[in-house]
Amino acid sequence: MPENRRGKLRLDMNESPVGCSPRVRAVLRRLDAQALSMYPEKGNAAQRMAPFFGLRADEMVLAGGIDDALRLLSDVFLERGRIALIVEPTFPMYRFYAGQREARICALRYDREMQFPLGDVLRVLRAVSGAPSVFFLANPNNPTGSLLPKKALAQILDAAAHTLVVVDEAYFEFSGVTVLPWIRRRRNLVVTRTFSKAAGLAGLRIGCIFAHREVARVLRFAQAPFPIGIAPLAAAETALRDRTFTRRAAAQILRGRKILEDGLCALGIRCFPSAASFVLADFGARGAEVTHRLARRGILIRDLSASLGRAGWARITAGTPAQMRRLLAELEKILGGNFSPRANRA
Ligand SMILES: *Cc1c(COP(=O)(O)O)cnc(C)c1O
């Protein structure tokens, strides 16, 4: 993972460029010696947090971010001889944790226009023998930004008679599309959410798994006794209470995304329609150079040429309108000016 990113304009890891609620920072400052000396009370926190999602505490499992949630799901549902289904390009940790469990990975792919291969997915899920144990599906997907409509998700869940479908809604606050209420009637559905993106708390590591209470019970049983610290618990609960902040932060980032999309288009750079807080852009042959030259100007974006198998693709996290204008001004200089491999080396 990249480090030494402090002080830069960080558009490479989909963190929130807006930051977190001031109320969260106030709550963290108020954590006193007694609070810090106690083991965290996760059950009470879940009792207070679940209603914000319209659910009960027994349908919720708190985890150290979605990363930790994925590890927990893999621990419980995958092992050697089992199959994990993914559709790539997607969030790389699905492959990572499934691989750690020595599960076999069935990887389908988005097509060149980043269309989701729904027919192939349904075929794999309906296979008479060798159905996957788990299907990890980010919605919206990272890095494509694409969003599957609920109708397609219903078809997937109907087809997944032997498969646990993990719908990773890390970017829900930007897409507005969720299948969370379905967990009550669909035991093969798990939904993950995080406080790392719209709530701006990636540094505290907290997220949640939502599932039918029977599934949630099994997951909780496989957790460490105190999996989440008191600071992330207090911060997450406060972030839920300060919904206005999160809503405004998401709206600001969506305004930034529009400026970014329009600006890239004006520069002749293609980007795919996004339902999340980032865009996937195609810089063509100039991709690696663009990423390097932006980095030298203190702006980080994520070059994805290697993972997408196509040179020149980069993912850019949307920031505030002002941050996007700064990025676009630099891009204009790089793309419009003395743009050649030799100039880059100088
Ligand atoms: C960023 C991201 C995550 C990671 O979330 P954490 O809660 O910070 O671990 C999970 N899934 C997707 C699709 C992401 O883009």
PDB file of C-alpha atoms in Angstrom, residues 205-345:
ATOM      1  CA  ARG A 205     -11.403   1.103  10.638  1.00  0.00           C
ATOM      2  CA  ILE A 206     -15.080   0.387  11.227  1.00  0.00           C
ATOM      3  CA  GLY A 207     -17.796  -1.070   9.054  1.00  0.00           C
ATOM      4  CA  CYS A 208     -20.771  -3.392   9.340  1.00  0.00           C
ATOM      5  CA  ILE A 209     -22.164  -6.603   7.992  1.00  0.00           C
ATOM      6  CA  PHE A 210     -25.926  -6.929   7.735  1.00  0.00           C
ATOM      7  CA  ALA A 211     -27.507 -10.352   7.361  1.00  0.00           C
ATOM      8  CA  HIS A 212     -30.451 -12.475   8.399  1.00  0.00           C
ATOM      9  CA  ARG A 213     -30.110 -12.899  12.158  1.00  0.00           C
ATOM     10  CA  GLU A 214     -29.278 -16.610  11.809  1.00  0.00           C
ATOM     11  CA  VAL A 215     -26.352 -15.754   9.518  1.00  0.00           C
ATOM     12  CA  ALA A 216     -25.319 -12.802  11.690  1.00  0.00           C
ATOM     13  CA  ARG A 217     -25.178 -15.057  14.744  1.00  0.00           C
ATOM     14  CA  VAL A 218     -22.776 -17.453  13.019  1.00  0.00           C
ATOM     15  CA  LEU A 219     -20.555 -14.559  11.971  1.00  0.00           C
ATOM     16  CA  ARG A 220     -20.500 -12.972  15.424  1.00  0.00           C
ATOM     17  CA  PHE A 221     -19.539 -16.325  16.921  1.00  0.00           C
ATOM     18  CA  ALA A 222     -16.426 -16.416  14.698  1.00  0.00           C
ATOM     19  CA  GLN A 223     -15.249 -12.955  15.799  1.00  0.00           C
ATOM     20  CA  ALA A 224     -12.723 -11.998  18.436  1.00  0.00           C
ATOM     21  CA  PRO A 225     -14.378 -10.982  21.729  1.00  0.00           C
ATOM     22  CA  PHE A 226     -13.525  -7.280  21.338  1.00  0.00           C
ATOM     23  CA  PRO A 227     -13.042  -6.758  17.605  1.00  0.00           C
ATOM     24  CA  ILE A 228     -13.651  -2.980  17.549  1.00  0.00           C
ATOM     25  CA  GLY A 229     -12.010  -0.314  19.700  1.00  0.00           C
ATOM     26  CA  ILE A 230     -13.926   2.235  21.688  1.00  0.00           C
ATOM     27  CA  ALA A 231     -12.835   5.154  19.477  1.00  0.00           C
ATOM     28  CA  PRO A 232     -14.193   3.696  16.208  1.00  0.00           C
ATOM     29  CA  LEU A 233     -17.411   2.623  17.968  1.00  0.00           C
ATOM     30  CA  ALA A 234     -18.005   6.115  19.384  1.00  0.00           C
ATOM     31  CA  ALA A 235     -17.087   7.755  16.079  1.00  0.00           C
ATOM     32  CA  ALA A 236     -19.354   5.543  13.980  1.00  0.00           C
ATOM     33  CA  GLU A 237     -22.343   6.062  16.253  1.00  0.00           C
ATOM     34  CA  THR A 238     -21.805   9.827  16.164  1.00  0.00           C
ATOM     35  CA  ALA A 239     -21.454   9.781  12.373  1.00  0.00           C
ATOM     36  CA  LEU A 240     -24.838   8.056  12.153  1.00  0.00           C
ATOM     37  CA  ARG A 241     -26.381  10.682  14.427  1.00  0.00           C
ATOM     38  CA  ASP A 242     -24.889  13.484  12.292  1.00  0.00           C
ATOM     39  CA  ARG A 243     -26.568  12.370   9.090  1.00  0.00           C
ATOM     40  CA  THR A 244     -26.723  15.942   7.827  1.00  0.00           C
ATOM     41  CA  PHE A 245     -22.933  16.098   7.677  1.00  0.00           C
ATOM     42  CA  THR A 246     -22.621  12.843   5.727  1.00  0.00           C
ATOM     43  CA  ARG A 247     -25.398  13.860   3.340  1.00  0.00           C
ATOM     44  CA  ARG A 248     -23.730  17.225   2.682  1.00  0.00           C
ATOM     45  CA  ALA A 249     -20.292  15.661   2.276  1.00  0.00           C
ATOM     46  CA  ALA A 250     -21.657  13.169  -0.258  1.00  0.00           C
ATOM     47  CA  ALA A 251     -23.467  15.943  -2.141  1.00  0.00           C
ATOM     48  CA  GLN A 252     -20.273  18.004  -2.289  1.00  0.00           C
ATOM     49  CA  ILE A 253     -18.306  15.036  -3.625  1.00  0.00           C
ATOM     50  CA  LEU A 254     -20.995  14.345  -6.230  1.00  0.00           C
ATOM     51  CA  ARG A 255     -20.756  17.988  -7.374  1.00  0.00           C
ATOM     52  CA  GLY A 256     -16.986  17.488  -7.607  1.00  0.00           C
ATOM     53  CA  ARG A 257     -17.505  14.311  -9.608  1.00  0.00           C
ATOM     54  CA  LYS A 258     -19.659  16.145 -12.141  1.00  0.00           C
ATOM     55  CA  ILE A 259     -16.974  18.826 -12.569  1.00  0.00           C
ATOM     56  CA  LEU A 260     -14.358  16.086 -12.954  1.00  0.00           C
ATOM     57  CA  GLU A 261     -16.416  14.169 -15.537  1.00  0.00           C
ATOM     58  CA  ASP A 262     -17.174  17.293 -17.559  1.00  0.00           C
ATOM     59  CA  GLY A 263     -13.558  18.470 -17.338  1.00  0.00           C
ATOM     60  CA  LEU A 264     -12.133  15.127 -18.454  1.00  0.00           C
ATOM     61  CA  CYS A 265     -14.591  15.048 -21.332  1.00  0.00           C
ATOM     62  CA  ALA A 266     -13.528  18.561 -22.390  1.00  0.00           C
ATOM     63  CA  LEU A 267      -9.901  17.377 -22.392  1.00  0.00           C
ATOM     64  CA  GLY A 268     -10.847  14.468 -24.644  1.00  0.00           C
ATOM     65  CA  ILE A 269     -10.379  11.878 -21.877  1.00  0.00           C
ATOM     66  CA  ARG A 270     -13.001   9.181 -21.812  1.00  0.00           C
ATOM     67  CA  CYS A 271     -14.519   8.196 -18.484  1.00  0.00           C
ATOM     68  CA  PHE A 272     -17.193   5.662 -17.637  1.00  0.00           C
ATOM     69  CA  PRO A 273     -20.480   6.687 -16.011  1.00  0.00           C
ATOM     70  CA  SER A 274     -20.037   6.349 -12.241  1.00  0.00           C
ATOM     71  CA  ALA A 275     -22.495   5.823  -9.391  1.00  0.00           C
ATOM     72  CA  ALA A 276     -19.716   6.104  -6.792  1.00  0.00           C
ATOM     73  CA  SER A 277     -17.268   8.706  -5.459  1.00  0.00           C
ATOM     74  CA  PHE A 278     -14.659   8.174  -8.178  1.00  0.00           C
ATOM     75  CA  VAL A 279     -14.346   7.858 -11.928  1.00  0.00           C
ATOM     76  CA  LEU A 280     -12.441   5.438 -14.105  1.00  0.00           C
ATOM     77  CA  ALA A 281     -10.695   7.386 -16.860  1.00  0.00           C
ATOM     78  CA  ASP A 282      -8.854   6.239 -19.952  1.00  0.00           C
ATOM     79  CA  PHE A 283      -5.684   8.260 -20.613  1.00  0.00           C
ATOM     80  CA  GLY A 284      -4.618   5.853 -23.353  1.00  0.00           C
ATOM     81  CA  ALA A 285      -0.917   5.628 -24.131  1.00  0.00           C
ATOM     82  CA  ARG A 286      -0.272   8.604 -21.859  1.00  0.00           C
ATOM     83  CA  GLY A 287      -1.658   7.011 -18.694  1.00  0.00           C
ATOM     84  CA  ALA A 288       1.477   6.110 -16.742  1.00  0.00           C
ATOM     85  CA  GLU A 289       3.067   9.445 -17.551  1.00  0.00           C
ATOM     86  CA  VAL A 290      -0.001  11.403 -16.442  1.00  0.00           C
ATOM     87  CA  THR A 291      -0.026   9.596 -13.072  1.00  0.00           C
ATOM     88  CA  HIS A 292       3.691  10.263 -12.565  1.00  0.00           C
ATOM     89  CA  ARG A 293       3.559  13.902 -13.482  1.00  0.00           C
ATOM     90  CA  LEU A 294       0.511  14.543 -11.286  1.00  0.00           C
ATOM     91  CA  ALA A 295       2.323  12.861  -8.383  1.00  0.00           C
ATOM     92  CA  ARG A 296       5.270  15.217  -8.843  1.00  0.00           C
ATOM     93  CA  ARG A 297       2.787  18.079  -8.483  1.00  0.00           C
ATOM     94  CA  GLY A 298       1.425  16.600  -5.239  1.00  0.00           C
ATOM     95  CA  ILE A 299      -1.722  15.018  -6.704  1.00  0.00           C
ATOM     96  CA  LEU A 300      -2.186  11.265  -6.308  1.00  0.00           C
ATOM     97  CA  ILE A 301      -4.437   9.198  -8.589  1.00  0.00           C
ATOM     98  CA  ARG A 302      -4.476   5.415  -8.997  1.00  0.00           C
ATOM     99  CA  ASP A 303      -2.939   3.955 -12.145  1.00  0.00           C
ATOM    100  CA  LEU A 304      -4.831   0.722 -12.916  1.00  0.00           C
ATOM    101  CA  SER A 305      -3.066  -0.322 -16.122  1.00  0.00           C
ATOM    102  CA  ALA A 306      -1.704  -3.460 -14.421  1.00  0.00           C
ATOM    103  CA  SER A 307      -4.934  -4.718 -12.830  1.00  0.00           C
ATOM    104  CA  LEU A 308      -7.107  -3.878 -15.850  1.00  0.00           C
ATOM    105  CA  GLY A 309      -4.637  -5.264 -18.364  1.00  0.00           C
ATOM    106  CA  ARG A 310      -5.052  -2.106 -20.428  1.00  0.00           C
ATOM    107  CA  ALA A 311      -2.495   0.689 -20.443  1.00  0.00           C
ATOM    108  CA  GLY A 312      -3.612   4.137 -19.516  1.00  0.00           C
ATOM    109  CA  TRP A 313      -6.535   3.552 -17.187  1.00  0.00           C
ATOM    110  CA  ALA A 314      -6.641   5.402 -13.919  1.00  0.00           C
ATOM    111  CA  ARG A 315      -9.145   5.755 -11.101  1.00  0.00           C
ATOM    112  CA  ILE A 316      -9.613   9.241  -9.713  1.00  0.00           C
ATOM    113  CA  THR A 317     -11.414   9.870  -6.418  1.00  0.00           C
ATOM    114  CA  ALA A 318     -13.836  12.768  -6.691  1.00  0.00           C
ATOM    115  CA  GLY A 319     -13.078  15.618  -4.308  1.00  0.00           C
ATOM    116  CA  THR A 320     -14.571  19.015  -3.614  1.00  0.00           C
ATOM    117  CA  PRO A 321     -15.265  21.276  -6.597  1.00  0.00           C
ATOM    118  CA  ALA A 322     -12.124  23.324  -5.715  1.00  0.00           C
ATOM    119  CA  GLN A 323      -9.953  20.186  -5.566  1.00  0.00           C
ATOM    120  CA  MET A 324     -11.308  19.020  -8.918  1.00  0.00           C
ATOM    121  CA  ARG A 325     -10.561  22.378 -10.533  1.00  0.00           C
ATOM    122  CA  ARG A 326      -6.971  22.148  -9.270  1.00  0.00           C
ATOM    123  CA  LEU A 327      -6.613  18.642 -10.706  1.00  0.00           C
ATOM    124  CA  LEU A 328      -8.122  19.650 -14.049  1.00  0.00           C
ATOM    125  CA  ALA A 329      -5.817  22.671 -14.324  1.00  0.00           C
ATOM    126  CA  GLU A 330      -2.778  20.397 -13.821  1.00  0.00           C
ATOM    127  CA  LEU A 331      -4.144  17.832 -16.270  1.00  0.00           C
ATOM    128  CA  GLU A 332      -4.640  20.529 -18.850  1.00  0.00           C
ATOM    129  CA  LYS A 333      -0.982  21.554 -18.505  1.00  0.00           C
ATOM    130  CA  ILE A 334       0.209  17.963 -18.765  1.00  0.00           C
ATOM    131  CA  LEU A 335      -2.007  16.982 -21.685  1.00  0.00           C
ATOM    132  CA  GLY A 336      -1.932  20.259 -23.559  1.00  0.00           C
ATOM    133  CA  GLY A 337       1.710  21.181 -23.146  1.00  0.00           C
ATOM    134  CA  ASN A 338       5.048  19.576 -23.859  1.00  0.00           C
ATOM    135  CA  PHE A 339       3.703  16.077 -23.651  1.00  0.00           C
ATOM    136  CA  SER A 340       6.283  13.532 -24.707  1.00  0.00           C
ATOM    137  CA  PRO A 341       8.170  10.706 -22.999  1.00  0.00           C
ATOM    138  CA  ARG A 342      11.385  12.727 -23.268  1.00  0.00           C
ATOM    139  CA  ALA A 343       9.906  15.788 -21.555  1.00  0.00           C
ATOM    140  CA  ASN A 344       8.805  13.474 -18.760  1.00  0.00           C
ATOM    141  CA  ARG A 345      12.333  12.209 -18.172  1.00  0.00           C
TER     142      ARG A 345
END
